Coordinates of C-alpha atoms in Angstrom, one line a residue:
M37 CA 18.6 1.1 12.8
N38 CA 15.8 -0.9 14.5
A39 CA 12.5 -0.3 12.7
K40 CA 10.4 -2.3 15.1
P41 CA 7.7 -0.1 16.7
S42 CA 6.3 0.0 20.2
Q43 CA 3.1 1.6 18.8
P44 CA -0.1 0.1 20.4
H45 CA -3.0 -1.0 18.2
P46 CA -5.9 1.4 17.8
A47 CA -8.8 0.9 20.1
E48 CA -11.0 -0.2 17.2
W49 CA -8.9 -3.3 16.6
T50 CA -9.4 -6.6 18.3
E51 CA -7.0 -7.1 21.2
T52 CA -4.1 -9.3 20.3
Q53 CA -3.9 -12.3 22.6
G54 CA -1.8 -15.4 22.5
L55 CA 0.5 -14.3 19.7
L56 CA 1.0 -16.9 17.1
P57 CA 4.2 -17.5 15.1
S58 CA 4.4 -15.9 11.7
A59 CA 3.8 -18.1 8.7
P60 CA 3.8 -17.8 4.9
R61 CA 0.6 -16.0 3.7
D62 CA -2.1 -17.5 1.5
L63 CA -4.0 -15.4 -1.0
P64 CA -7.3 -14.7 0.7
A65 CA -10.0 -17.1 -0.4
G66 CA -12.6 -15.8 -2.7
R67 CA -10.6 -12.7 -3.7
H68 CA -9.5 -14.2 -7.1
Q69 CA -11.2 -17.5 -7.7
F70 CA -8.8 -18.8 -10.3
H71 CA -5.7 -18.0 -8.2
K72 CA -5.3 -20.8 -5.6
E73 CA -3.9 -20.4 -2.1
Q74 CA -1.0 -22.7 -3.0
M75 CA 0.3 -20.1 -5.5
M76 CA 0.5 -17.2 -3.1
T77 CA 1.9 -19.5 -0.4
Q78 CA 4.7 -20.4 -2.8
I79 CA 5.3 -16.8 -3.7
H80 CA 5.8 -15.8 -0.1
E81 CA 7.9 -18.8 0.6
D82 CA 10.1 -18.1 -2.4
L83 CA 10.5 -14.5 -1.2
R84 CA 11.3 -15.6 2.3
T85 CA 13.8 -18.2 1.1
S86 CA 15.4 -15.7 -1.3
A87 CA 15.7 -12.9 1.3
A88 CA 17.2 -15.3 3.8
A89 CA 19.8 -16.3 1.3
T90 CA 20.5 -12.7 0.6
A91 CA 21.0 -11.9 4.2
S92 CA 23.4 -14.8 4.6
D93 CA 25.7 -14.3 1.6
D94 CA 24.7 -10.9 0.2
R95 CA 23.8 -12.2 -3.2
P96 CA 21.2 -10.0 -5.0
V97 CA 17.9 -11.6 -5.8
A98 CA 14.9 -10.5 -7.9
V99 CA 11.7 -9.8 -6.0
P100 CA 8.8 -7.3 -6.3
R101 CA 9.8 -3.8 -5.2
H102 CA 7.0 -3.3 -2.7
R103 CA 5.4 -5.6 -0.3
N104 CA 2.7 -3.3 1.1
P105 CA 0.5 -2.7 -0.7
F106 CA 1.9 -3.8 -4.1
L107 CA 2.8 -7.4 -3.2
R108 CA -0.6 -7.8 -1.6
R109 CA -2.1 -6.5 -4.9
A110 CA 0.3 -8.4 -7.2
V111 CA -2.6 -10.4 -8.6
L112 CA -5.3 -7.7 -8.2
V113 CA -3.4 -5.1 -10.3
P114 CA -0.1 -6.6 -11.4
A115 CA 1.5 -3.3 -12.5
A116 CA -1.3 -0.7 -12.6
A117 CA 0.7 2.0 -10.8
L118 CA 4.0 1.0 -12.4
A119 CA 2.5 1.3 -15.8
L120 CA 1.5 4.9 -15.4
S121 CA 5.0 5.9 -16.4
G122 CA 4.7 3.9 -19.7
A123 CA 7.2 1.3 -18.5
V124 CA 6.3 -2.1 -17.1
V125 CA 8.7 -3.0 -14.3
T126 CA 8.9 -6.8 -13.6
T127 CA 11.8 -7.1 -11.2
V128 CA 14.2 -5.2 -9.2
V129 CA 17.5 -6.2 -7.6
V130 CA 17.3 -6.4 -3.9
S131 CA 20.3 -7.1 -1.7
G132 CA 20.6 -7.5 2.0
G133 CA 22.2 -4.9 4.3
D134 CA 25.9 -5.7 4.8
G135 CA 25.3 -9.4 4.6
D136 CA 24.6 -10.0 8.3
G137 CA 21.5 -10.4 10.2
G138 CA 18.3 -12.2 9.1
R139 CA 14.7 -11.2 9.3
T140 CA 12.7 -11.6 12.4
P141 CA 9.3 -13.0 11.6
L142 CA 6.4 -10.7 12.6
A143 CA 4.2 -11.9 15.4
T144 CA 0.5 -12.4 14.5
G145 CA -2.7 -12.4 16.5
P146 CA -6.4 -12.3 16.0
A147 CA -7.8 -10.5 13.0
L148 CA -8.0 -6.7 13.1
T149 CA -11.6 -5.6 13.0
T150 CA -13.4 -2.2 12.9
T151 CA -16.9 -0.7 12.7
V152 CA -17.8 -0.2 9.0
G153 CA -18.4 3.4 8.3
T154 CA -21.5 4.6 6.4
A155 CA -21.1 5.2 2.7
D156 CA -22.5 8.3 1.1
T157 CA -23.0 7.7 -2.6
Q158 CA -23.7 11.4 -3.3
G159 CA -21.1 13.0 -1.1
A160 CA -17.9 11.8 -2.8
P161 CA -17.6 14.5 -5.6
R162 CA -18.1 17.3 -3.0
L163 CA -15.6 15.9 -0.6
L164 CA -13.0 15.2 -3.3
D165 CA -13.4 18.7 -4.6
R166 CA -12.5 20.0 -1.1
I167 CA -9.6 17.5 -0.8
S168 CA -8.3 18.6 -4.2
R169 CA -8.4 22.3 -3.3
A170 CA -6.6 21.6 0.0
A171 CA -3.9 19.5 -1.8
A172 CA -3.3 22.3 -4.4
E173 CA -2.6 24.8 -1.6
V174 CA 0.1 22.6 0.0
S175 CA 3.5 24.3 -0.3
E176 CA 6.4 21.7 -0.3
P177 CA 9.9 22.2 -1.6
A178 CA 10.6 20.6 -5.0
P179 CA 13.3 17.9 -4.8
H180 CA 16.5 18.4 -6.7
A181 CA 18.9 16.0 -8.4
G182 CA 20.6 13.7 -6.0
Q183 CA 18.0 13.8 -3.3
Y184 CA 15.7 11.0 -2.1
V185 CA 12.0 10.8 -1.1
Y186 CA 11.7 9.3 2.3
I187 CA 8.4 7.9 3.6
A188 CA 7.7 6.3 6.9
S189 CA 4.5 4.5 7.7
K190 CA 2.8 2.0 10.0
V191 CA 1.4 -1.0 8.3
A192 CA -0.2 -4.4 9.0
D193 CA -1.8 -7.2 6.9
T194 CA -4.5 -9.7 7.6
Y195 CA -4.5 -13.1 6.0
P196 CA -5.7 -16.7 6.3
K197 CA -3.3 -19.0 8.1
T198 CA -3.7 -22.8 7.7
V199 CA -2.2 -25.2 10.3
D200 CA -3.0 -28.9 10.2
D201 CA -5.9 -28.3 7.8
K202 CA -7.4 -25.7 10.1
T203 CA -7.6 -22.2 8.7
T204 CA -7.9 -19.1 10.9
V205 CA -7.7 -15.4 10.1
V206 CA -4.7 -13.6 11.7
S207 CA -3.2 -10.1 11.6
E208 CA 0.4 -9.0 11.7
K209 CA 1.6 -6.8 14.5
L210 CA 1.5 -3.2 13.5
H211 CA 5.0 -2.3 12.4
T212 CA 7.1 0.5 10.9
R213 CA 8.0 0.6 7.2
Q214 CA 10.6 3.0 5.9
V215 CA 11.3 3.6 2.2
W216 CA 13.8 5.7 0.4
N217 CA 13.6 6.3 -3.4
S218 CA 15.8 8.3 -5.7
L219 CA 13.9 10.8 -7.9
D220 CA 14.4 8.6 -10.9
G221 CA 13.2 5.5 -9.1
K222 CA 16.3 3.5 -9.8
D223 CA 17.8 3.5 -6.4
G224 CA 16.5 3.2 -2.8
W225 CA 16.4 1.4 0.5
L226 CA 13.7 -0.5 2.5
I227 CA 13.5 -1.3 6.2
E228 CA 10.6 -3.4 7.3
P229 CA 10.5 -6.0 10.1
G230 CA 9.6 -9.4 8.8
E231 CA 10.7 -8.4 5.3
T232 CA 14.3 -7.1 5.8
S233 CA 17.0 -7.3 8.5
D234 CA 17.1 -4.4 10.9
K235 CA 19.6 -2.7 8.6
G236 CA 17.3 -3.0 5.6
M237 CA 17.9 -3.9 2.0
T238 CA 18.8 -2.1 -1.3
L239 CA 16.1 -1.4 -3.9
S240 CA 17.5 -0.8 -7.3
S241 CA 16.3 -1.2 -10.9
D242 CA 17.5 -0.4 -14.4
I243 CA 13.9 0.7 -15.2
P244 CA 12.3 3.4 -13.0
V245 CA 9.0 2.9 -11.2
S246 CA 6.2 5.2 -11.9
S247 CA 5.9 6.4 -8.3
A248 CA 9.3 8.0 -8.7
Y249 CA 9.1 11.8 -8.4
N250 CA 10.4 12.5 -11.9
D251 CA 7.7 10.3 -13.5
L252 CA 5.0 11.8 -11.4
A253 CA 6.0 15.3 -12.3
A254 CA 5.7 14.4 -16.0
L255 CA 2.1 13.1 -15.7
P256 CA -0.8 15.3 -17.0
T257 CA -2.5 17.5 -14.5
N258 CA -5.7 17.9 -16.5
P259 CA -8.1 15.5 -14.6
D260 CA -9.7 14.1 -17.8
A261 CA -6.4 13.5 -19.5
L262 CA -4.9 12.0 -16.3
L263 CA -7.9 9.6 -15.9
R264 CA -7.6 8.5 -19.5
R265 CA -4.0 7.7 -18.8
I266 CA -4.8 5.7 -15.7
Y267 CA -7.6 3.7 -17.4
R268 CA -5.4 3.0 -20.4
D269 CA -2.4 1.7 -18.4
S270 CA -4.5 -0.2 -15.8
D271 CA -6.5 -1.8 -18.6
A272 CA -3.2 -3.1 -20.1
E273 CA -2.0 -4.6 -16.8
R274 CA -4.9 -5.5 -14.6
D275 CA -6.2 -9.0 -13.9
K276 CA -9.2 -9.1 -16.2
E277 CA -11.4 -10.4 -13.4
V278 CA -10.8 -7.2 -11.5
P279 CA -13.5 -4.6 -12.4
R280 CA -12.0 -1.8 -14.6
D281 CA -13.1 1.0 -12.4
Q282 CA -11.7 -0.7 -9.3
A283 CA -8.4 -1.1 -10.9
A284 CA -8.2 2.6 -11.8
F285 CA -9.2 3.5 -8.2
V286 CA -6.5 1.3 -6.7
A287 CA -3.9 2.7 -9.1
I288 CA -4.6 6.2 -8.0
G289 CA -4.5 5.1 -4.3
D290 CA -1.1 3.6 -4.9
L291 CA 0.3 6.8 -6.2
L292 CA -1.0 8.6 -3.1
T293 CA 0.9 6.4 -0.6
E294 CA 4.6 5.7 -1.1
S295 CA 5.3 8.7 -3.4
Y296 CA 5.8 12.4 -3.3
P297 CA 3.3 13.8 -5.9
P298 CA 3.7 17.5 -6.7
A299 CA 0.7 19.6 -5.4
R300 CA -0.8 20.1 -8.8
L301 CA -0.7 16.4 -9.6
A302 CA -2.2 15.4 -6.2
A303 CA -5.0 17.8 -6.8
A304 CA -5.6 16.3 -10.3
L305 CA -5.6 12.8 -8.9
Y306 CA -8.4 13.6 -6.5
K307 CA -10.4 15.3 -9.3
A308 CA -9.8 12.3 -11.5
A309 CA -11.0 9.9 -8.8
A310 CA -14.3 11.9 -8.5
K311 CA -15.0 10.8 -12.1
I312 CA -14.7 7.0 -11.4
P313 CA -18.2 5.4 -11.0
G314 CA -18.9 3.8 -7.6
V315 CA -16.7 6.1 -5.6
V316 CA -18.3 7.0 -2.2
A317 CA -17.6 9.2 0.8
V318 CA -17.4 7.4 4.2
D319 CA -18.3 9.3 7.4
D320 CA -15.7 7.7 9.6
A321 CA -12.6 5.7 9.0
V322 CA -9.5 4.9 11.2
D323 CA -5.9 4.7 10.0
A324 CA -3.3 2.3 11.3
V325 CA -2.3 4.5 14.2
G326 CA -5.8 5.2 15.3
R327 CA -6.4 8.6 13.7
H328 CA -10.1 9.1 12.8
G329 CA -10.9 10.8 9.6
V330 CA -13.2 10.9 6.6
A331 CA -12.6 8.6 3.7
I332 CA -13.0 8.3 -0.1
A333 CA -13.7 4.7 -0.9
R334 CA -14.8 2.2 -3.5
Q335 CA -16.0 -1.4 -3.0
N336 CA -14.7 -4.2 -5.1
D337 CA -17.8 -6.5 -5.5
T338 CA -15.6 -9.4 -6.5
D339 CA -14.2 -9.8 -3.0
G340 CA -16.6 -7.7 -0.9
E341 CA -13.7 -5.4 0.2
R342 CA -13.8 -1.6 0.3
T343 CA -10.6 0.3 -0.3
E344 CA -10.6 3.5 1.8
W345 CA -8.3 6.5 1.5
I346 CA -8.4 8.3 4.9
F347 CA -8.1 12.1 5.3
D348 CA -7.9 14.3 8.3
K349 CA -11.3 15.8 9.0
K350 CA -10.1 19.3 9.5
T351 CA -7.1 19.7 7.2
L352 CA -8.1 17.1 4.6
S353 CA -4.5 15.9 4.5
F354 CA -3.9 12.3 3.4
L355 CA -3.5 10.0 6.5
G356 CA -3.4 6.5 5.1
E357 CA -5.3 3.7 3.5
R358 CA -7.1 0.5 4.6
N359 CA -9.1 -2.3 3.1
V360 CA -12.3 -3.3 5.0
V361 CA -14.6 -6.2 4.3
V362 CA -18.1 -4.8 3.9
E363 CA -19.8 -7.8 2.3
K364 CA -19.3 -11.4 3.0
T365 CA -18.5 -13.4 -0.1
P366 CA -18.7 -17.2 -0.7
D367 CA -15.7 -19.2 0.4
S368 CA -14.0 -16.2 2.0
P369 CA -12.8 -16.6 5.5
F370 CA -13.1 -12.9 6.1
E371 CA -16.1 -11.6 8.1
V372 CA -17.7 -8.2 7.6
G373 CA -15.6 -5.6 9.5
T374 CA -12.3 -7.4 9.0
V375 CA -9.4 -5.0 8.2
T376 CA -7.4 -6.9 5.6
F377 CA -4.8 -4.2 5.2
T378 CA -4.1 -0.9 7.1
S379 CA -1.5 1.8 6.7
A380 CA -0.7 5.2 8.1
I381 CA 1.8 7.7 6.7
T382 CA 3.7 9.0 9.6
Q383 CA 6.4 11.0 7.8
R384 CA 7.0 12.1 4.2
A385 CA 10.1 14.2 3.4
V386 CA 12.9 14.9 1.0
V387 CA 16.4 14.0 2.2
D388 CA 19.8 14.5 0.8
A389 CA 21.1 10.9 0.8
N390 CA 19.9 7.3 0.7
K391 CA 19.1 5.9 4.2
Q392 CA 19.1 9.5 5.7
V393 CA 16.2 10.3 8.0
P394 CA 14.8 13.8 8.2
S395 CA 16.2 14.3 11.8
Q396 CA 19.7 13.8 10.4
A397 CA 19.4 16.4 7.7
G398 CA 21.6 19.4 8.1

């Protein structure tokens, strides 16, 4: 299966011209002062080297389970979402698909940019209440033992790239990401250009991840109790330079993306988010495939970025997430309006087998 998309970029993004070769990514300057660019470069280089070895000889290697958004946030919140289940997951076994075929580096071009939407500091509770009520009314079949949660999305990252001591900001080509996860989170499959071969790679772990359906179903649905749980676990795992409220907001957002939360839990997550200080409503935001919506957001003053959860303006269904620079910070190469990460959920379903897509279901 070839996961490479032909999807054009949204109109709001800077046109990609003179595509540049892909390169290992640096940690964006100014995001976490004490973590230097060399460390993130080495992490990515290690991942690329390990995955290349896996593709060539099918040996399993230990790498983080997710790249987007969890690898991007590995320093920001090392295991905030993972800790929600009460278990800290440090590694998973990832093995290449059938031992043939390497990864094709993603092309990169100029940085993605957007118009920064207006933040309403008073409108978030009202909007989140509407989103919560809409989520509670969603009727989806409950998965049963042996099934897998399938999520397809379009994603792209933006990062500083240094060549010959000259640093420029570049963005990946928008591409498809497909993830399968068993209900207990111990088994799955990932296909993503630039990170896996076209056939993908196995995701497996002896310790389940908290975004697994079984763990999500066990979380409290009382918003106050749920928020206490989120704060407790994100406090234990977050980088201490990350503001506590921001870590909690990011943890909730991670549970809304590559997971399949039951309707009651999704509704509770939105009500819990309404209780986090600094959460705002944004009048207009655009997901990775160009769909305009309203957003619930929170700014991280440490790096000047605003994390936005994007919702359909009519149905209030969750569309995707993005990070937008809204304030220029010292030593950061990112200008205001830069989209440092963008995603759009294109399909979320329950299937009967690993690597099965919904169109193949009987």
